[in-house]
Coordinates of C-alpha atoms in Angstrom, one line a residue:
Chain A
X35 CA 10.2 -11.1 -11.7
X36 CA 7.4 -13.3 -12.2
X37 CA 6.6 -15.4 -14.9
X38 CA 2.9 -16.1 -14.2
X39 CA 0.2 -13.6 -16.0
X40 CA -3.1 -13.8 -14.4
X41 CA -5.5 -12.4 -17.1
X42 CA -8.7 -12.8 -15.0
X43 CA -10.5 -9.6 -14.5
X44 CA -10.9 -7.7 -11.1
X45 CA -14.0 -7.4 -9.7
X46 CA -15.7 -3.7 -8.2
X47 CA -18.9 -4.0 -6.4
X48 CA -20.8 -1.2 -5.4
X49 CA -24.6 0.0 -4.5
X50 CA -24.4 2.5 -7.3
X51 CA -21.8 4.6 -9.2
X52 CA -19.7 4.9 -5.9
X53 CA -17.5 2.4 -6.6
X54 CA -16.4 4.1 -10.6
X55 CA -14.1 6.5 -7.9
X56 CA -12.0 3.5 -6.9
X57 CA -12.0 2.4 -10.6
X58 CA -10.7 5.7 -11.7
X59 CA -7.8 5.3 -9.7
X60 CA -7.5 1.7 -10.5
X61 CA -7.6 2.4 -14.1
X62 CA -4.6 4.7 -13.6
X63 CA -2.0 3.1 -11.6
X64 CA -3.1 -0.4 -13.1
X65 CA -3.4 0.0 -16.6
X66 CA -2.9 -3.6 -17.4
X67 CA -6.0 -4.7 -16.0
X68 CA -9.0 -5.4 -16.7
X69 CA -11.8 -4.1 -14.9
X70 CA -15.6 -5.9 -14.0
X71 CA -17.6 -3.7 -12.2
X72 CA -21.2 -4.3 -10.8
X73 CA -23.4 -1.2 -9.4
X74 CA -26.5 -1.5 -7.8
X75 CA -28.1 1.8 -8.8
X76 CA -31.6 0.1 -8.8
X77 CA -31.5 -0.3 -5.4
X78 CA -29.1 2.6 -3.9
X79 CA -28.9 4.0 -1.7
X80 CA -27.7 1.3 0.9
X81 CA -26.8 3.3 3.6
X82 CA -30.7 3.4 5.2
X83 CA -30.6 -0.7 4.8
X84 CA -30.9 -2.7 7.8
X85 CA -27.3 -4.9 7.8
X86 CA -28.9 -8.1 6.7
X87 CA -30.0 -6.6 3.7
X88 CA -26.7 -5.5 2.7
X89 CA -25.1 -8.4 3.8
X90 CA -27.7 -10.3 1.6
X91 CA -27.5 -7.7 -1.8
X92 CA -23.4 -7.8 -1.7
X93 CA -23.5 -11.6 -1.6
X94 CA -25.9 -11.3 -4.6
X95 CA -23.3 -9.3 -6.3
X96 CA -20.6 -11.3 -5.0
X97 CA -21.8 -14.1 -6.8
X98 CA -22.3 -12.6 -10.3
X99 CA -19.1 -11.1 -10.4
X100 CA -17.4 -15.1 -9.3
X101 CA -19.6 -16.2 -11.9
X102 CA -17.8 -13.7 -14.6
X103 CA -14.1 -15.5 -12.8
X104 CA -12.5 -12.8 -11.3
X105 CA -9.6 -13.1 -9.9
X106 CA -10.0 -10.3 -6.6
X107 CA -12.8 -8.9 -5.7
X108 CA -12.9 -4.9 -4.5
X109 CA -16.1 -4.0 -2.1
X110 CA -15.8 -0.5 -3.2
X111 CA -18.6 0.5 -0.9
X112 CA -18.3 1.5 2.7
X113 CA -21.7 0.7 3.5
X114 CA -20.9 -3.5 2.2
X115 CA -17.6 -3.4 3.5
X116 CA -18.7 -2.2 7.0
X117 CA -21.3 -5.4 7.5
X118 CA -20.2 -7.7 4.6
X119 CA -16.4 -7.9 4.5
X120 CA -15.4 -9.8 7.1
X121 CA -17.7 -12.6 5.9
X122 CA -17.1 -12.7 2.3
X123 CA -13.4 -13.1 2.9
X124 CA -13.5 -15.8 4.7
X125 CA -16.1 -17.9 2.6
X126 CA -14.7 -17.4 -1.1
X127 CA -11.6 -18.3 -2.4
X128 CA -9.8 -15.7 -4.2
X129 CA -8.7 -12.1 -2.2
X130 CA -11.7 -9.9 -0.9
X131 CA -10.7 -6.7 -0.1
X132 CA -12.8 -3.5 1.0
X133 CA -12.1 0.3 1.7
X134 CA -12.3 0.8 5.4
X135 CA -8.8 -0.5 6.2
X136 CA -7.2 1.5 3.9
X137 CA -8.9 4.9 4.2
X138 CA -8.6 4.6 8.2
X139 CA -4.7 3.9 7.6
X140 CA -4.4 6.6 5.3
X141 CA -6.1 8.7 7.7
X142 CA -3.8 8.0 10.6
X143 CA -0.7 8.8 8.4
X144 CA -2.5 12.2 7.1
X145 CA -3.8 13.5 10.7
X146 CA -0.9 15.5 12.6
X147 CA -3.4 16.8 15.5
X148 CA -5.0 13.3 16.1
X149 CA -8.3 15.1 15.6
X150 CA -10.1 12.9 12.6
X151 CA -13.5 13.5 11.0
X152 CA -15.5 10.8 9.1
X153 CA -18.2 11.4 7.1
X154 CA -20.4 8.2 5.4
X155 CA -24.0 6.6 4.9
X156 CA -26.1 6.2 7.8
X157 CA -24.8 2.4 7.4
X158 CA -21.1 3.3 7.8
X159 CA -21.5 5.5 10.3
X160 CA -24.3 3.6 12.6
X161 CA -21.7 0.5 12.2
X162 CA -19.0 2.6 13.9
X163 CA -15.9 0.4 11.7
X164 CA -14.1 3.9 11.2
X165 CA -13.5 4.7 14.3
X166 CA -13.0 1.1 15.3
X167 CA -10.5 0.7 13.2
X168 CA -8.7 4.1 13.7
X169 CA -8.9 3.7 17.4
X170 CA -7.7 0.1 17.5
X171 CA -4.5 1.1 16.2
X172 CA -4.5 4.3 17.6
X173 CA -6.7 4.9 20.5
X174 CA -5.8 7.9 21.7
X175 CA -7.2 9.3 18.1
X176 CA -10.0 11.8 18.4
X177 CA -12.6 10.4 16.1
X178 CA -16.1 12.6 15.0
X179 CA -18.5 10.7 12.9
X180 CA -21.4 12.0 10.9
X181 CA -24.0 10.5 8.7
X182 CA -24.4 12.2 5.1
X183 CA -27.6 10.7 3.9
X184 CA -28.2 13.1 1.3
X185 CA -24.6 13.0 -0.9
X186 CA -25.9 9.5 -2.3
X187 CA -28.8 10.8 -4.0
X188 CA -27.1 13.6 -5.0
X189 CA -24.5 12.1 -7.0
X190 CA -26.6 9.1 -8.0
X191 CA -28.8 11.9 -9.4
X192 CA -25.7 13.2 -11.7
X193 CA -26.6 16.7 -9.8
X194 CA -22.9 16.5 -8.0
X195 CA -22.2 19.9 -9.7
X196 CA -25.1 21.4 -9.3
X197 CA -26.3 24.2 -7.0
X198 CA -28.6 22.0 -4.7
X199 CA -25.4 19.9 -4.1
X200 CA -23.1 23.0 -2.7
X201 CA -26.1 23.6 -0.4
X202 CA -26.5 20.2 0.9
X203 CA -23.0 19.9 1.4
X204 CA -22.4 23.1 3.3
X205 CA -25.2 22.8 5.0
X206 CA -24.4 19.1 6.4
X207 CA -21.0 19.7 7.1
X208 CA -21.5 22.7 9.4
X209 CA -21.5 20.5 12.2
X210 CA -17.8 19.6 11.5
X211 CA -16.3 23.2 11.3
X212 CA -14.8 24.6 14.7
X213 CA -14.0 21.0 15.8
X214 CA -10.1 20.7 15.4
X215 CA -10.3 18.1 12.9
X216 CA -7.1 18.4 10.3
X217 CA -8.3 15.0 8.3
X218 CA -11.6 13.9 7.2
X219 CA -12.6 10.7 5.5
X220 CA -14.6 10.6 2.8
X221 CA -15.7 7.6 4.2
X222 CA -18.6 6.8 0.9
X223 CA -17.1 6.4 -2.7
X224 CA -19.4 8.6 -4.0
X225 CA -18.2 11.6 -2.1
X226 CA -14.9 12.0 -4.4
X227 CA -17.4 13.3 -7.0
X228 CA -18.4 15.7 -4.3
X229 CA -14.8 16.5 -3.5
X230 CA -14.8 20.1 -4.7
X231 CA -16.9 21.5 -3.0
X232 CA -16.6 19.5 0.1
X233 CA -13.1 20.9 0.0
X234 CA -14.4 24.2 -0.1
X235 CA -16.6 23.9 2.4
X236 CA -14.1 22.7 4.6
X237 CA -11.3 25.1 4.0
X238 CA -7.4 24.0 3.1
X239 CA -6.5 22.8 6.7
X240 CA -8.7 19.8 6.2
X241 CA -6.6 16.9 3.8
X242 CA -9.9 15.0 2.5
X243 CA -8.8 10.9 2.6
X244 CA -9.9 9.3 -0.3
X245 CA -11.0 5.8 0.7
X246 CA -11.9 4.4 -2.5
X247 CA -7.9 5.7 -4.2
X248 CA -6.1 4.2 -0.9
X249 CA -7.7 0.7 -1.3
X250 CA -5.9 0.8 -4.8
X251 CA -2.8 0.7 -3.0
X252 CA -3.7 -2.3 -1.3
X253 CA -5.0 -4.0 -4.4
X254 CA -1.6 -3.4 -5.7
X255 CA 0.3 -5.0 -2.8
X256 CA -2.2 -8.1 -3.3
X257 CA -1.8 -8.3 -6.7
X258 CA 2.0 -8.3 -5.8
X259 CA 1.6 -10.5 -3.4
X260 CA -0.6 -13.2 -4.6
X261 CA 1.7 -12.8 -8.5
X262 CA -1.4 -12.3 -9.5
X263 CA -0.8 -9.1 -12.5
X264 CA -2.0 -9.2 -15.7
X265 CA 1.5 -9.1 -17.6
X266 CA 0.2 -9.6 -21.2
X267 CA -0.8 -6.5 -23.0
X268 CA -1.1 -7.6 -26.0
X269 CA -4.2 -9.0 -25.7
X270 CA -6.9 -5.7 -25.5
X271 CA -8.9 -5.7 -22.5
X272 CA -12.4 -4.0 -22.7
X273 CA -13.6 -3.4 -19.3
X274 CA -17.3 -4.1 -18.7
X275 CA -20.0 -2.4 -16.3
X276 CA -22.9 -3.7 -15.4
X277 CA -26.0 -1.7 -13.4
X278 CA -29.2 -2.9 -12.1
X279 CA -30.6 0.3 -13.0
X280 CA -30.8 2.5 -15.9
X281 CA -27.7 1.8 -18.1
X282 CA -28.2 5.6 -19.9
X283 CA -28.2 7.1 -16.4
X284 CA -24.9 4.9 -15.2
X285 CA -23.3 5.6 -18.7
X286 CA -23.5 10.0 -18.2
X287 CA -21.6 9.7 -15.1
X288 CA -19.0 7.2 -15.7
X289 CA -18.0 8.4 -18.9
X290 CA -17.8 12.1 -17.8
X291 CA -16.2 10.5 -14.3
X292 CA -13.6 8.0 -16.4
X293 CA -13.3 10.3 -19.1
X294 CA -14.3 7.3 -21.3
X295 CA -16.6 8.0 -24.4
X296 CA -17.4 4.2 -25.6
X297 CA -18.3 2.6 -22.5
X298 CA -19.9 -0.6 -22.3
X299 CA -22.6 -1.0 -20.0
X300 CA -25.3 -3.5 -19.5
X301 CA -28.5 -3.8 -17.5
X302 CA -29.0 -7.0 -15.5
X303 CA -31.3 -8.2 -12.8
X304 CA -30.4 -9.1 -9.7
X305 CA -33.2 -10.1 -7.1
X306 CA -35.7 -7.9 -5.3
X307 CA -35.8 -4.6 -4.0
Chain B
X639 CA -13.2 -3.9 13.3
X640 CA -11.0 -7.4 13.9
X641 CA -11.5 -8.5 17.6
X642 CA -8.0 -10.5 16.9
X643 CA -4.9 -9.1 18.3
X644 CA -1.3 -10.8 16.9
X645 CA 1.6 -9.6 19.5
X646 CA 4.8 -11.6 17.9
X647 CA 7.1 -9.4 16.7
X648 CA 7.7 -8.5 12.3
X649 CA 10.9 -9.6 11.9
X650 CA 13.1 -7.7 9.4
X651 CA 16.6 -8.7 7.8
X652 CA 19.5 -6.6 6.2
X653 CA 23.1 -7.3 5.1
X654 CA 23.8 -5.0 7.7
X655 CA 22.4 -1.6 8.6
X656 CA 20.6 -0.8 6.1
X657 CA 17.3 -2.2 6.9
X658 CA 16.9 0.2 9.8
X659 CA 15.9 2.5 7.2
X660 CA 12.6 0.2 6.5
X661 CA 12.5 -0.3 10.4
X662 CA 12.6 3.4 10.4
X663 CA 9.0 3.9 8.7
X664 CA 8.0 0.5 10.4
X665 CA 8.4 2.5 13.8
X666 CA 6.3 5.4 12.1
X667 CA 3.5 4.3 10.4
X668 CA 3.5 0.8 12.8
X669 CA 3.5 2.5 16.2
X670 CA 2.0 -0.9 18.1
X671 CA 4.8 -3.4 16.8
X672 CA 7.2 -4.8 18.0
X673 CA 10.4 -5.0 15.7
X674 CA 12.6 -7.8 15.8
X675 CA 15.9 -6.8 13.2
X676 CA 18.7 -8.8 12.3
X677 CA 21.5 -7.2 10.3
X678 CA 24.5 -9.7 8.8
X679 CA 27.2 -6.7 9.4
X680 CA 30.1 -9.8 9.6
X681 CA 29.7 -10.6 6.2
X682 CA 28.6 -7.2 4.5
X683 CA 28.3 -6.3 1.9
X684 CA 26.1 -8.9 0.3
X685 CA 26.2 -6.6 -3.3
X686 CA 29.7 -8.4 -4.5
X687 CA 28.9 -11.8 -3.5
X688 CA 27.1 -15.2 -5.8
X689 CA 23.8 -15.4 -5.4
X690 CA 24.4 -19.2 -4.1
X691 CA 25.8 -17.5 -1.3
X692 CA 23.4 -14.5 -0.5
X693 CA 20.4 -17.0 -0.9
X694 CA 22.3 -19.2 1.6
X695 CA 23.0 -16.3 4.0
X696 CA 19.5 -14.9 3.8
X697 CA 17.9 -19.1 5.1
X698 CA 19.9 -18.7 8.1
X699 CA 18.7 -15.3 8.8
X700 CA 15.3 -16.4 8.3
X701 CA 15.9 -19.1 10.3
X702 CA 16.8 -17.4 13.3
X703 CA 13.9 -15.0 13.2
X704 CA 11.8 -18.2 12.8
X705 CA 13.1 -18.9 16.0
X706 CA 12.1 -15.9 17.5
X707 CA 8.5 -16.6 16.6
X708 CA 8.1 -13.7 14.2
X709 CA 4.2 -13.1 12.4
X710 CA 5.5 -12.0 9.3
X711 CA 9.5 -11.2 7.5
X712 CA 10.9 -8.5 5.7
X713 CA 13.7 -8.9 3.7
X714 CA 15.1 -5.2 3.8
X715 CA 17.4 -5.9 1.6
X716 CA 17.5 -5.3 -1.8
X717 CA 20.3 -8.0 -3.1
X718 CA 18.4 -10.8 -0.7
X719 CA 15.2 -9.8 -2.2
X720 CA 16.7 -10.0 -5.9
X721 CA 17.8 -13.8 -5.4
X722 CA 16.2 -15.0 -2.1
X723 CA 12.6 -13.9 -1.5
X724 CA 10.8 -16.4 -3.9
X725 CA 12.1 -19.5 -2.8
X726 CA 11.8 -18.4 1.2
X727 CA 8.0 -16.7 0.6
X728 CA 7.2 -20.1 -0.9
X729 CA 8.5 -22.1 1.8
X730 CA 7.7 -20.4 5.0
X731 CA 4.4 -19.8 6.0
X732 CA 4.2 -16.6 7.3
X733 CA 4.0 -14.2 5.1
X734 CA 7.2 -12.3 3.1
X735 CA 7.8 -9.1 2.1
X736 CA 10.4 -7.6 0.1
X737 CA 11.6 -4.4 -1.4
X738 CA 11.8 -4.6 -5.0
X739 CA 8.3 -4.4 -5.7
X740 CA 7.0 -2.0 -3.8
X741 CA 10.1 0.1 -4.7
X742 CA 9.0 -0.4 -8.5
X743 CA 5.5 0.7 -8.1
X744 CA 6.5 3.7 -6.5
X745 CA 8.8 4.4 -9.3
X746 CA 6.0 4.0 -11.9
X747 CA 4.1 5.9 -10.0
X748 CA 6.2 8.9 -9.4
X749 CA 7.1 9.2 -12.9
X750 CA 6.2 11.0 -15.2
X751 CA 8.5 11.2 -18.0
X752 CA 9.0 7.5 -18.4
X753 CA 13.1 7.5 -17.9
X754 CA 13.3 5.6 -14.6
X755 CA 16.8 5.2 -13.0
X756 CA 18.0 2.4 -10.7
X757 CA 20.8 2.4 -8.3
X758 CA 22.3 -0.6 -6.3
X759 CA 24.6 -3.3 -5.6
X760 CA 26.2 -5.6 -7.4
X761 CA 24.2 -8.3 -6.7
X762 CA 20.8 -6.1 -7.6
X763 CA 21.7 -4.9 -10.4
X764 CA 23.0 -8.1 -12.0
X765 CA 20.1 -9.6 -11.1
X766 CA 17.9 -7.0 -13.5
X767 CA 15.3 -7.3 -10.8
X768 CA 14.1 -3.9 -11.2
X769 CA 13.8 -3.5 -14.5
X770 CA 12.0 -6.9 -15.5
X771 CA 9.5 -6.0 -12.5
X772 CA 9.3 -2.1 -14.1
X773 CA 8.9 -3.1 -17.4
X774 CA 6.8 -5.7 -16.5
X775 CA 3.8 -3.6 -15.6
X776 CA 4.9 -0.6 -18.1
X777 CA 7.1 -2.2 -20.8
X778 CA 7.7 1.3 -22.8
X779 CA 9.3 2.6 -19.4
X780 CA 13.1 3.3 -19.7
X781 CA 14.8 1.7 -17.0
X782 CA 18.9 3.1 -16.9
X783 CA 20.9 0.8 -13.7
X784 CA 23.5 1.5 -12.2
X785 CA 25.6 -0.3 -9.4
X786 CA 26.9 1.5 -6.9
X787 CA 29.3 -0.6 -5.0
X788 CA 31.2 2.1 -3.2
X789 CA 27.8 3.0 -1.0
X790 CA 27.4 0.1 1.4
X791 CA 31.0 0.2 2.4
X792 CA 30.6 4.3 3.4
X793 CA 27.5 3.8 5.7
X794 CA 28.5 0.2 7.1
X795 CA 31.5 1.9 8.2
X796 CA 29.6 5.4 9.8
X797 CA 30.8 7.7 7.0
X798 CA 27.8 8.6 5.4
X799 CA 27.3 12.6 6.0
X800 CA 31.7 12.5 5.2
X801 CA 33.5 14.7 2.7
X802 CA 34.6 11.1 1.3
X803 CA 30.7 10.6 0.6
X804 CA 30.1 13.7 -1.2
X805 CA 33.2 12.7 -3.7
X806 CA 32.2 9.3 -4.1
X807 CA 27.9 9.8 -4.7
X808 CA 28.8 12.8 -7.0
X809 CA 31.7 10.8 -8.7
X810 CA 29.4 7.4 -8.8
X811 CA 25.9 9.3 -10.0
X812 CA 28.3 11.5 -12.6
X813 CA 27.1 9.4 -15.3
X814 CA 23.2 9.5 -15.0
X815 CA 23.0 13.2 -15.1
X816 CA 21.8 14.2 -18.6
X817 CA 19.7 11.1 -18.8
X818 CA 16.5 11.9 -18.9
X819 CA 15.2 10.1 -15.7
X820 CA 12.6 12.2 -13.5
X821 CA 12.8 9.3 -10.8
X822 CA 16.0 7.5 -8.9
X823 CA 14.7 4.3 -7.2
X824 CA 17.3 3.5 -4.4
X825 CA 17.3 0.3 -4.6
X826 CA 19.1 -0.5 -1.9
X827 CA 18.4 0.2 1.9
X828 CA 21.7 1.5 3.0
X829 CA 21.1 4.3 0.6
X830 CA 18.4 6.4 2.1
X831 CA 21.3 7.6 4.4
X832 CA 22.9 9.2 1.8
X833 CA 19.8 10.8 0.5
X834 CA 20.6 14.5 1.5
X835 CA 24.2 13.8 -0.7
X836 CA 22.2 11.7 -4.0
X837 CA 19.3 14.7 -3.8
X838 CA 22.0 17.3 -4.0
X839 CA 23.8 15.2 -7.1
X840 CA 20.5 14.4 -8.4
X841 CA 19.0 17.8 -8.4
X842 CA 15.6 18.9 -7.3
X843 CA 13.6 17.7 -10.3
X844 CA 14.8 13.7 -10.0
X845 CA 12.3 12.4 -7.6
X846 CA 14.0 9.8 -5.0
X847 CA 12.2 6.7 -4.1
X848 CA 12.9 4.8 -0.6
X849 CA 12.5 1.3 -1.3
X850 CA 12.5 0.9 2.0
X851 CA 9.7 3.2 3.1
X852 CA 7.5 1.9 0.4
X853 CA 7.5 -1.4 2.0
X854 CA 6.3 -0.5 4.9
X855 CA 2.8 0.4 3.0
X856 CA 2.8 -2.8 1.9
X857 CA 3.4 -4.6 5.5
X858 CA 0.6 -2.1 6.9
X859 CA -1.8 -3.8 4.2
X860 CA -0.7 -7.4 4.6
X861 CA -1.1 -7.0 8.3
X862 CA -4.6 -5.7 7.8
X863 CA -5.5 -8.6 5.4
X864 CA -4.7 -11.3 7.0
X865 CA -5.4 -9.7 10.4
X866 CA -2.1 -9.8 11.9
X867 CA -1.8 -6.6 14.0
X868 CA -1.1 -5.7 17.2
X869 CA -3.5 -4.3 19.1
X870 CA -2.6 -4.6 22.6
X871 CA -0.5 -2.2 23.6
X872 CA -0.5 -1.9 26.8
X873 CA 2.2 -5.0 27.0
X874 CA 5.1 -1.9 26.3
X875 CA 7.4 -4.3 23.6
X876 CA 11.5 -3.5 23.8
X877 CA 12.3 -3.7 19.7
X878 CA 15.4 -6.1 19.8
X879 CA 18.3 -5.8 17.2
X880 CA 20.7 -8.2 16.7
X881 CA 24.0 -8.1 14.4
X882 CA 26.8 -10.8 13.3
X883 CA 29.6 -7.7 13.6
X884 CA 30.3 -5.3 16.3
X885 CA 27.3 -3.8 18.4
X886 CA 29.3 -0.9 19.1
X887 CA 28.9 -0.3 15.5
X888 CA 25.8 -1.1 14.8
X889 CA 24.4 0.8 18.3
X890 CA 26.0 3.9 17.3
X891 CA 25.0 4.0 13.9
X892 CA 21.2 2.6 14.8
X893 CA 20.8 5.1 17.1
X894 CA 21.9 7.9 15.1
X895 CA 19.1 7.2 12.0
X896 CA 16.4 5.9 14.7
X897 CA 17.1 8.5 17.3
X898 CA 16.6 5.9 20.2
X899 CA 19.1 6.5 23.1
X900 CA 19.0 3.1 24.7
X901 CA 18.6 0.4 21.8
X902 CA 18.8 -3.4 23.0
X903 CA 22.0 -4.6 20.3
X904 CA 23.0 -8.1 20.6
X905 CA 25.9 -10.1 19.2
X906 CA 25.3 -13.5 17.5
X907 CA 27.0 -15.7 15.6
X908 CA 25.4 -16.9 11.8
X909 CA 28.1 -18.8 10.1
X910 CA 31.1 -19.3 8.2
X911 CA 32.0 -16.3 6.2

């Protein structure tokens, strides 16, 4: 219905590969657009960070990704979203959107028991917004949070298919088995590439939540919302990745991950470690 | 994670009755708000009618709710979102949602195949709405519409699980069998309570879309994004409905589809017909 096209780019942001799970999904139900994404890797994981440090890396990405005129920007990292969200909406000018609302949503629609497990960094999970956010809008909601610091390196590691990993996993999640929960969050973007075997671990009672494919939803309504699509096609969009880190390493998994042979990624710089 | 609660009511419109189907899902996935609902049941259907005169009828619906001190609108209606909700989202300054969009993102979505049907009124389906928003985003889809005028009429009038229903959906759909669509958008909110009827016609492998329903994702995410939700609930809220035709009517049917014994139905008067 509209006549505007908005051929800007959308911007991901994330402390490593992570974020390429919300991509995926983006990629799929918005073919039309172009994609910017920004990862991290040099100094992931995030989740041990104190808050300020977060706050002060995601503002750092933040700002290369305005600089590169996007036209919404997609914190598609639990840890930022959980202490940087709030404050990067308000200061910058186009919509900022992040993965906890969704995911916690998605999760209340998903749980029939009201029993609801989250699992995320040691930053998610110390800054409680899960269950915050489930419980403000349903507080009778059971809510059982637990810290995965290991699945970061894991994946970062491209050793998500790998024998360590179903160890790790099984052995972390033991904790979570025997307590009524029917929905658990995968409440990190990089646990999708874990999903297999955290589904296995888990058993087919538990529906695993996305967080990362839910928030694509909502960029979807904003683009809606705002008339902000990309309507032109005709013009060929390349989408572009950058990495503080190694861009062979970044390249293995998000080609296998996207299914994307000629991927073009680039090294940059962003501050300190 | 917001420490902002937003206790006005979302204030939904309709033609008549067939927005309860959104309020339906609203009720559902929304549990904290409170619903304010205004059908036009004295001048429905809107599906036959110039689009002057819906756009006209739809400002003094909005009005009213404005009135009421509503956080946010939903126009639940399919032919008022066709002609009406660009001019009122641009002039209001709450925010305003309506069905088409979310209806045709569900559609491209769901199918597969690429042969998209699109039922409706009149009004929609002169209006192309659907398909310029479908083909919009996916311009190889194949978008077949059809108008259905006969539909309103049977539900306004409490008729919709009749033997007079079954002849007229079969009759009506007759000619989109053996089309190739995978995916019937019912674009139109009255329809949904015909869905066990169109399903049967349809068959099991056309997947029906609820406009309606898929709205309601999209008010969950605008309410999150501009931090408009409820979160107070011990204030218990009474939904209020309110109708320009009988509340006999509109109470029996209402509480048939919402399965609420004692709904709070109020006559008011709109305008000329």
């Amino acid at each position: 219905m509209s006549v505007l096209s908005d051929e800007r780019p959308i911007g991901f942001i994330d402390s490593g590969v992570g974020g390429l799970t919300v991509v995926k999904e983006a990629m799929r139900q918005l073919p039309n657009e172009k994609i910017i994404y920004l990862g991290d890797t040099a100094r992931c994981p995030y989740g041990p960070r104190p808050a300020e440090q977060v706050i002060e890396f995601t503002w750092q990405m933040t700002r290369f990704l305005l600089n590169e005129n996007i036209k919404m920007l997609v914190i598609a990292c639990n840890t930022a979203t959980a202490v940087a969200l709030e404050e990067i909406k308000k200061s910058v000018d186009i919509p900022v959107i992040g993965v906890i609302q969704p995911g916690s949503r998605a999760a209340l629609k998903a749980s029939k028991n009201g029993h609801v497990g989250i699992i995320g960094t040691l930053g998610t999970i110390k800054s409680d917004s899960y269950r915050l956010e489930i419980q403000e809008k349903a507080p009778e909601t059971q809510v059982i949070s637990l810290a995965c610091p290991k699945f970061v390196p894991i994946v970062e590691s491209n050793q998500f298919a790998s024998s360590v990993a179903k160890k790790v996993v099984s052995y972390t999640l033991a904790t979570l088995k025997n307590k009524k929960i029917d929905t658990l969050v995968l409440g990190c973007t990089h646990y999708p590439l874990l999903r297999p075997i955290i589904h296995h671990v888990m058993g087919p009672d538990v529906t695993l939540i996305d967080s990362g494919a839910e928030t694509v939803s909502d960029v979807s309504a904003l683009l809606d919302y705002f008339d902000l699509n990309n309507l032109n096609r005709t013009i060929i969009k390349q989408h572009q990745f950058f990495t503080t880190g190694s861009p062979k390493m970044f390249k293995d998994i998000a080609s296998d991950w996207l299914n994307i042979d000629s991927l073009d990624v680039t090294h940059i710089e962003l501050g300190g470690k």
